[in-house]
Coordinates of C-alpha atoms and ligand atoms in Angstrom, one line a residue:
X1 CA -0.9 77.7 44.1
X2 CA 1.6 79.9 42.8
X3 CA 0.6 79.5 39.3
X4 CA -3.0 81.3 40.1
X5 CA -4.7 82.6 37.3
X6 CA -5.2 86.2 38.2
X7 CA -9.2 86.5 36.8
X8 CA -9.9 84.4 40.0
X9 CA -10.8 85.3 43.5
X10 CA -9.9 84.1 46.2
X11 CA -12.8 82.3 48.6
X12 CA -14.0 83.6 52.2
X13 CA -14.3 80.5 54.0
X14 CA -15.4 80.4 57.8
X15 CA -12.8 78.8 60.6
X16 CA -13.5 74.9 60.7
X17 CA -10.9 72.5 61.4
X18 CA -11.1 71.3 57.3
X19 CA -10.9 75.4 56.3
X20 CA -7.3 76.0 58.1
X21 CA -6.8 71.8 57.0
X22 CA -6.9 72.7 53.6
X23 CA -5.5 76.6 54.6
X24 CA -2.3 74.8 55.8
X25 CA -2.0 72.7 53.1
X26 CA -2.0 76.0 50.3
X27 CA 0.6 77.1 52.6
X28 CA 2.5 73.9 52.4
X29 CA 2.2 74.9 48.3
X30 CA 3.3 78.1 48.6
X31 CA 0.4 79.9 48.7
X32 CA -1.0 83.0 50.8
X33 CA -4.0 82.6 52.8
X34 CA -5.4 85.7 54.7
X35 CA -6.3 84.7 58.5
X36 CA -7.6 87.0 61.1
X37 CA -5.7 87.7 64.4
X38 CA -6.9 89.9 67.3
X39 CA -5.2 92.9 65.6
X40 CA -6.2 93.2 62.3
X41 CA -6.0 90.7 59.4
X42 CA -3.1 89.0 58.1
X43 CA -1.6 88.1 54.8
X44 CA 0.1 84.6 55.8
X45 CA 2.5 82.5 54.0
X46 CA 5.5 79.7 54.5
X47 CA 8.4 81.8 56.2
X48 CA 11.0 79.7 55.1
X49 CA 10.0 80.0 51.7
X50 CA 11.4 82.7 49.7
X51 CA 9.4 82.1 46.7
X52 CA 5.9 82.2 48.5
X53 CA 7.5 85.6 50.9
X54 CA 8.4 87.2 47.0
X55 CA 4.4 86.1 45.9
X56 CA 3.3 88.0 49.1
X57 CA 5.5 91.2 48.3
X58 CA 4.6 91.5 45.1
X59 CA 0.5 91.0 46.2
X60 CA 0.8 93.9 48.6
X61 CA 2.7 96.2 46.6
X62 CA 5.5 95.9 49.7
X63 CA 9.4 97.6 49.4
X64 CA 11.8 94.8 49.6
X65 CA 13.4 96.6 52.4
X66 CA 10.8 96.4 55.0
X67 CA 10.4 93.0 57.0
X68 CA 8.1 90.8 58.0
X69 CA 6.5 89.7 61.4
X70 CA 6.9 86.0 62.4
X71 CA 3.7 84.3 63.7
X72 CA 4.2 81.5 65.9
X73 CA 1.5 80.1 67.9
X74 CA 4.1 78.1 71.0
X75 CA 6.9 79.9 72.9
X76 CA 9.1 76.8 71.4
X77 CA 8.5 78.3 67.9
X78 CA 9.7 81.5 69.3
X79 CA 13.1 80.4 70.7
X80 CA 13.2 78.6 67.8
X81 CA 13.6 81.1 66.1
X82 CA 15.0 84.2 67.9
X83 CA 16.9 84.8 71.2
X84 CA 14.6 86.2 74.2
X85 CA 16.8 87.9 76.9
X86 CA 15.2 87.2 80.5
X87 CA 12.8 90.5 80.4
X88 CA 11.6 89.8 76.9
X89 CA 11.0 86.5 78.5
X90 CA 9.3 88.0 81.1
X91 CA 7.2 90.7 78.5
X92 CA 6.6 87.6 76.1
X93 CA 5.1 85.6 79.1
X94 CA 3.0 88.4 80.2
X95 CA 1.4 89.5 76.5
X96 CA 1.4 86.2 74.7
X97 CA -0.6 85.4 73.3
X98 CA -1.8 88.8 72.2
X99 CA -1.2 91.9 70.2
X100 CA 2.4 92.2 70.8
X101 CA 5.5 91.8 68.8
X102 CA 9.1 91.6 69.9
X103 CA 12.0 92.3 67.9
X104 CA 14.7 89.9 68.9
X105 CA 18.6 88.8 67.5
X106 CA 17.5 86.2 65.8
X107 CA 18.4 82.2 66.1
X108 CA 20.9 80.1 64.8
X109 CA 18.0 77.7 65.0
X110 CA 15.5 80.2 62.7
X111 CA 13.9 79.1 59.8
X112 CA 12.9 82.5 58.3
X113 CA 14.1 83.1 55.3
X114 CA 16.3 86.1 54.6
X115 CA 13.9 88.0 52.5
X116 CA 11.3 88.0 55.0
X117 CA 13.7 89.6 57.2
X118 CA 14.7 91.9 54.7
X119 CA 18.4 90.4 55.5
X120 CA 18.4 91.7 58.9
X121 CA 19.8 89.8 61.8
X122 CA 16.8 90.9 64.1
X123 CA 13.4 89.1 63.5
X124 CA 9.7 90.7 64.9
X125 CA 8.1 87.7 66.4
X126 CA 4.3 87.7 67.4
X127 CA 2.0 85.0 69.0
X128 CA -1.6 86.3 68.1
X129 CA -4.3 85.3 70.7
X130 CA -6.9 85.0 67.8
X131 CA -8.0 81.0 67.9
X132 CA -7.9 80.6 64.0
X133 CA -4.6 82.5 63.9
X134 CA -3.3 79.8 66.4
X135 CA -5.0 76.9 64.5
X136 CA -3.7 77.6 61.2
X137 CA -0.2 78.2 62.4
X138 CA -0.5 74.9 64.4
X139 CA -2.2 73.0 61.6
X140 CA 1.2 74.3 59.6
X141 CA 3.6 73.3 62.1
X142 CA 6.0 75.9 61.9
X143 CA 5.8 80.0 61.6
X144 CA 4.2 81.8 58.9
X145 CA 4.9 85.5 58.3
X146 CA 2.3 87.8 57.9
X147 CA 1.8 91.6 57.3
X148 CA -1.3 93.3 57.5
X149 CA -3.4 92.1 54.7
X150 CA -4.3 95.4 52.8
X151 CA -2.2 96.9 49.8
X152 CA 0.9 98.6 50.8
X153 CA -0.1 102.0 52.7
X154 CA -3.7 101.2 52.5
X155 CA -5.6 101.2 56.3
X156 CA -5.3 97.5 57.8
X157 CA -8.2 95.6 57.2
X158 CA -10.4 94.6 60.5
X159 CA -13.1 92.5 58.2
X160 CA -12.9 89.5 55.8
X161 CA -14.3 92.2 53.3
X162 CA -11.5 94.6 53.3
X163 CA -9.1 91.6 52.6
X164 CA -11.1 90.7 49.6
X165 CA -11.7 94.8 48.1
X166 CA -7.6 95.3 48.4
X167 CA -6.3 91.5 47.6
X168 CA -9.4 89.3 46.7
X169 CA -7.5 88.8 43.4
X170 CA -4.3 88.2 44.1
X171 CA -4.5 86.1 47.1
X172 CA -5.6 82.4 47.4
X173 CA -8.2 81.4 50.4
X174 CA -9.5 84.5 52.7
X175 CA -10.4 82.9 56.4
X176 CA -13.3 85.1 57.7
X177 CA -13.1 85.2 61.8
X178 CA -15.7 88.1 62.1
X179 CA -14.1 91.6 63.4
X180 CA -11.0 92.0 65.2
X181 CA -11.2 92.5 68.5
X182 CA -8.3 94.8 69.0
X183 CA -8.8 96.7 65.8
X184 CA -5.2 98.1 65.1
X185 CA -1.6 96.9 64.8
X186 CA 0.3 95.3 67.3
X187 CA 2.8 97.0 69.5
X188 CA 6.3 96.7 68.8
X189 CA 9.0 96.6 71.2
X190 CA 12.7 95.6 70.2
X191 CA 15.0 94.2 73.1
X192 CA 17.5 93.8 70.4
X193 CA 19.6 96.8 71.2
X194 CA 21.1 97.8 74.8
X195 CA 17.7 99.1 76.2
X196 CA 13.8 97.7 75.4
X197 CA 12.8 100.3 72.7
X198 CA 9.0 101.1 71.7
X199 CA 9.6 100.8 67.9
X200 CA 5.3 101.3 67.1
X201 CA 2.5 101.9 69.6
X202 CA -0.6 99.4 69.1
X203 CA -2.9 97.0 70.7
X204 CA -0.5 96.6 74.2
X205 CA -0.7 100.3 75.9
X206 CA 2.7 101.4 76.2
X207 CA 2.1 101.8 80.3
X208 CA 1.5 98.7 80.3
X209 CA 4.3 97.7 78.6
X210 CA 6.8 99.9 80.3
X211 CA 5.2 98.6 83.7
X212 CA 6.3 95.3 82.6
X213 CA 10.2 96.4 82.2
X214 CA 10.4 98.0 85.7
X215 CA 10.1 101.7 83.9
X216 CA 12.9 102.2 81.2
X217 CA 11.0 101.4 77.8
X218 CA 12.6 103.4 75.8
X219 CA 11.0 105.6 73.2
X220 CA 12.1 105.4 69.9
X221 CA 12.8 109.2 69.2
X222 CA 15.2 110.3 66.1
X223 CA 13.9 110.1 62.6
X224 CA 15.6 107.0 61.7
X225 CA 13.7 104.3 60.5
X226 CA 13.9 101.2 63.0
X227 CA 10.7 99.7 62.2
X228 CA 11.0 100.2 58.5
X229 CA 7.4 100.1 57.7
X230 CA 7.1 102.7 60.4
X231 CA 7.1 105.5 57.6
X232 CA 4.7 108.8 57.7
X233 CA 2.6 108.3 55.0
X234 CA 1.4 104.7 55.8
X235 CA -2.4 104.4 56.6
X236 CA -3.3 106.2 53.7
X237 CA -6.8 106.8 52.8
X238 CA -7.4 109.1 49.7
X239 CA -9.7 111.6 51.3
X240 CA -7.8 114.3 53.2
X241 CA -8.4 114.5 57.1
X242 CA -8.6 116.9 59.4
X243 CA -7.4 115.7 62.6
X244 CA -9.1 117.6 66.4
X245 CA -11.8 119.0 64.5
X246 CA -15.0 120.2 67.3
X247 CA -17.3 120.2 64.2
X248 CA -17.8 119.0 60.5
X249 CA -17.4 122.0 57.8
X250 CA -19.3 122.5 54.7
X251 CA -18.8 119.4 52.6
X252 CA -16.8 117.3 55.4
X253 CA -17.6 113.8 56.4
X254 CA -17.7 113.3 60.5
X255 CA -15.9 111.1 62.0
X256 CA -17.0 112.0 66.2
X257 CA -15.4 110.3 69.5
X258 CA -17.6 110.7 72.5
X259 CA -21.4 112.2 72.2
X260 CA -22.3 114.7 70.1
X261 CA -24.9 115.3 67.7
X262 CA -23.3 115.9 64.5
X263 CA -24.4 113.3 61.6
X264 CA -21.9 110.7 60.3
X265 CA -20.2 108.0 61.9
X266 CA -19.0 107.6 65.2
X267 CA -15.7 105.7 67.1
X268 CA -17.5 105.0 70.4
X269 CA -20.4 107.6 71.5
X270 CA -19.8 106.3 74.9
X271 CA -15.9 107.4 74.5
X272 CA -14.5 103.8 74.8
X273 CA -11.4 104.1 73.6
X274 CA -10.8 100.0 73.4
X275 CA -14.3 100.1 70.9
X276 CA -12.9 103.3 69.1
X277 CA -9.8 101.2 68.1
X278 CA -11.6 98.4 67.0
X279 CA -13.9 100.3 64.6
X280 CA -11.6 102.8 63.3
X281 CA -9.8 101.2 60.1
X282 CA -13.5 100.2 59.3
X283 CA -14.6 103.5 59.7
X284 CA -12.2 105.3 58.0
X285 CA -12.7 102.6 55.0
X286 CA -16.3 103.0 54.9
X287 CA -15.7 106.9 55.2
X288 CA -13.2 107.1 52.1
X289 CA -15.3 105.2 49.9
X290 CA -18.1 108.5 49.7
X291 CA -16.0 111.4 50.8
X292 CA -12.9 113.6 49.7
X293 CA -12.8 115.4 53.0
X294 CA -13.2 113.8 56.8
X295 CA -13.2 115.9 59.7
X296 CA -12.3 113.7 62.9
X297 CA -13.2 114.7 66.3
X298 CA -10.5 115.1 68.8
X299 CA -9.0 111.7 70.6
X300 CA -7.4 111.6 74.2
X301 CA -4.4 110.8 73.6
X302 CA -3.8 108.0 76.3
X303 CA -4.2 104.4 76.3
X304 CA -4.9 103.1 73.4
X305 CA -6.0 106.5 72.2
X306 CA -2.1 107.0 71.6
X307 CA -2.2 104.0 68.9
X308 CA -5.5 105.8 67.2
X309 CA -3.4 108.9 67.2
X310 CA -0.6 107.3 65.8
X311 CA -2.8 106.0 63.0
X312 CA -4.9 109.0 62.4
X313 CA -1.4 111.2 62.4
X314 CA -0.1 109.1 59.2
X315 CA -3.9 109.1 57.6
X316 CA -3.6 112.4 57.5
X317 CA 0.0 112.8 56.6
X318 CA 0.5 114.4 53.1
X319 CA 4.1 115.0 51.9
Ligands
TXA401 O1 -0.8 93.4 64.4 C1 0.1 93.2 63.6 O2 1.3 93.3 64.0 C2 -0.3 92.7 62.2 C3 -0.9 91.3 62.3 C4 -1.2 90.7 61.0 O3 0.0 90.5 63.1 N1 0.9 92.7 61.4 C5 1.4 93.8 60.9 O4 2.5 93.6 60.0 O5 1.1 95.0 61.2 P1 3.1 94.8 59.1 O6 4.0 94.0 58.2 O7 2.0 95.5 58.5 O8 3.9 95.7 60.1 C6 5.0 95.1 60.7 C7 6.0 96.2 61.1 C8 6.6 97.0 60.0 O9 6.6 98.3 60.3 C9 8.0 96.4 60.0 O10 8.9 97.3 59.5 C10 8.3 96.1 61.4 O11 7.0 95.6 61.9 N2 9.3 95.0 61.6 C11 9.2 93.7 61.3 N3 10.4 93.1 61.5 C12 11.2 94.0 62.1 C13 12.5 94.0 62.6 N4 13.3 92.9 62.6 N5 13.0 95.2 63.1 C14 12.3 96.3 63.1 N6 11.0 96.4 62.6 C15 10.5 95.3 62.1
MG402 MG1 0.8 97.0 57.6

């Protein structure tokens, strides 16, 4: 699987017990198969194999320095592999499965190699609720890592489609499970340090979250990078936005929240903010394809509507 000519693309197969059968086994080669989770879609490969985790680097265009996310699909893969403290017991009972990852001190046990971790001693660990997700990483038998399956600071891809437009060619089996659900990342909370620290906000609201912890998630304030993908510039569409616009301008595309009777597309007309999320990276594809300019309406910024935020903020970054 390694040896793939690049002229080929990779298949979009459906989920069938033979799809992640033969899925597995192009892990088991070395080989990176795109699978959807309840987030967005992710770029899976063998964790423990640094030649496949150096394939999936160099497919996504991804610095060295920025580490991966463990899938596992039992909590005996996770203590496997990393150390949960009772309250990210606790957290990990109460999410998983689900779009939430921990970063933990990792395992003596662990099996992920060192590039995937970018040499750190901490490892992110996720259980993703998504049924294919789980039966491809149970068809494996052990964790696979997986980033979001788009080029490096391209929007995460919520479709089978937008795995195929960024990495159809340098990828080797796509597995199509329809839209995400959830729509963006997961949220990312590290009990590897004294206190639990919200290191990215995402599909868990961080209420919720902090309800979880008795109160004292901490927020991950100075500039810093803890989450190292966590960088300004990361959802990057080339059209410039406009974040809190009321109205589009001459030659803007629309990108509305709530009614209103401007034309384009809109999030959720209803102002859902659970639908908004899980149209948004498809949106803002679909969007960027046939405009330079996008005016988006203004987002409450609570619940998930933090996570939109978070992702609209860096769409729109420009350095
Ligand atoms: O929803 C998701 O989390 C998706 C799906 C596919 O599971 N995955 C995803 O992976 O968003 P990725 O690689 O695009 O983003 C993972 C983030 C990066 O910002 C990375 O720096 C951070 O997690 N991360 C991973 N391991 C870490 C660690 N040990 N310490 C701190 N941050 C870590
Ligand atoms: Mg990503």
């Amino acid at each position: 699987m390694g040896g793939k000519p690049a002229f080929m693309t990779a298949q979009i197969v459906p989920v069938l017990p033979q799809t992640l059968a033969l899925a597995a086994e192009i892990l088991r080669e070395g080989g990176l198969v795109a699978m959807p989770t309840e987030t967005v879609y992710g770029l899976a490969c063998d964790a423990s194999n640094p030649q496949a985790v150096a394939r999936l680097y160099e497919a996504k265009g991804r610095p060295h320095f920025n580490p991966l996310i463990a899938h596992v699909a039992a909590m005996d893969m996770a203590k496997q592999e990393a150390m949960l403290s009772e309250e990210a017991e606790t957290v990990a009972r109460q999410f998983w499965p689900g779009p939430l990852t921990l970063v933990l001190p990792r395992a003596a046990t662990g099996t992920v190699c060192d590039l995937a971790r970018a040499g750190l001693d901490t490892i992110g660990i996720r259980y993703p609720r998504h049924p294919a997700a789980q039966g491809l990483i149970a068809a494996f038998g052990q964790p696979v890592v997986a980033p979001s399956a788009n080029r490096s600071g391209h929007v995460s891809p919520t479709r089978a489609q937008h795995v195929m437009e960024d990495l159809g060619d340098r990828i080797d089996l796509i597995i199509d499970g329809g839209p995400c659900a959830t729509g963006i990342e997961s949220t990312i909370v590290s009990f590897a340090g004294e206190t639990p620290t919200l290191l990215r906000t995402g599909g868990i609201e961080t209420s919720a979250l902090n309800a979880a912890i008795g109160g004292h998630l901490a927020l991950h304030t100075d500039d810093s990078i803890v989450a190292p993908g966590q960088l300004k510039s990361h959802y990057a569409p080339d059209a410039t936005l406009r974040l809190n616009a009321d109205a589009p301008e001459e030659g803007e595309a629309w990108l509305g929240f709530g009614p209103d009777s401007h034309t384009g597309l809109n999030l959720s007309p209803t102002g859902d903010l659970a639908e908004a999320a899980t149209k948004l990276f498809a949106m803002l594809r679909a969007l960027d394809a046939r405009f330079d300019r996008i005016a988006v309406a203004r987002i409450p910024n609570e619940g998930l509507g933090e996570a939109i935020n978070d992702r609209l903020a860096r769409a729109a970054y420009r350095d």
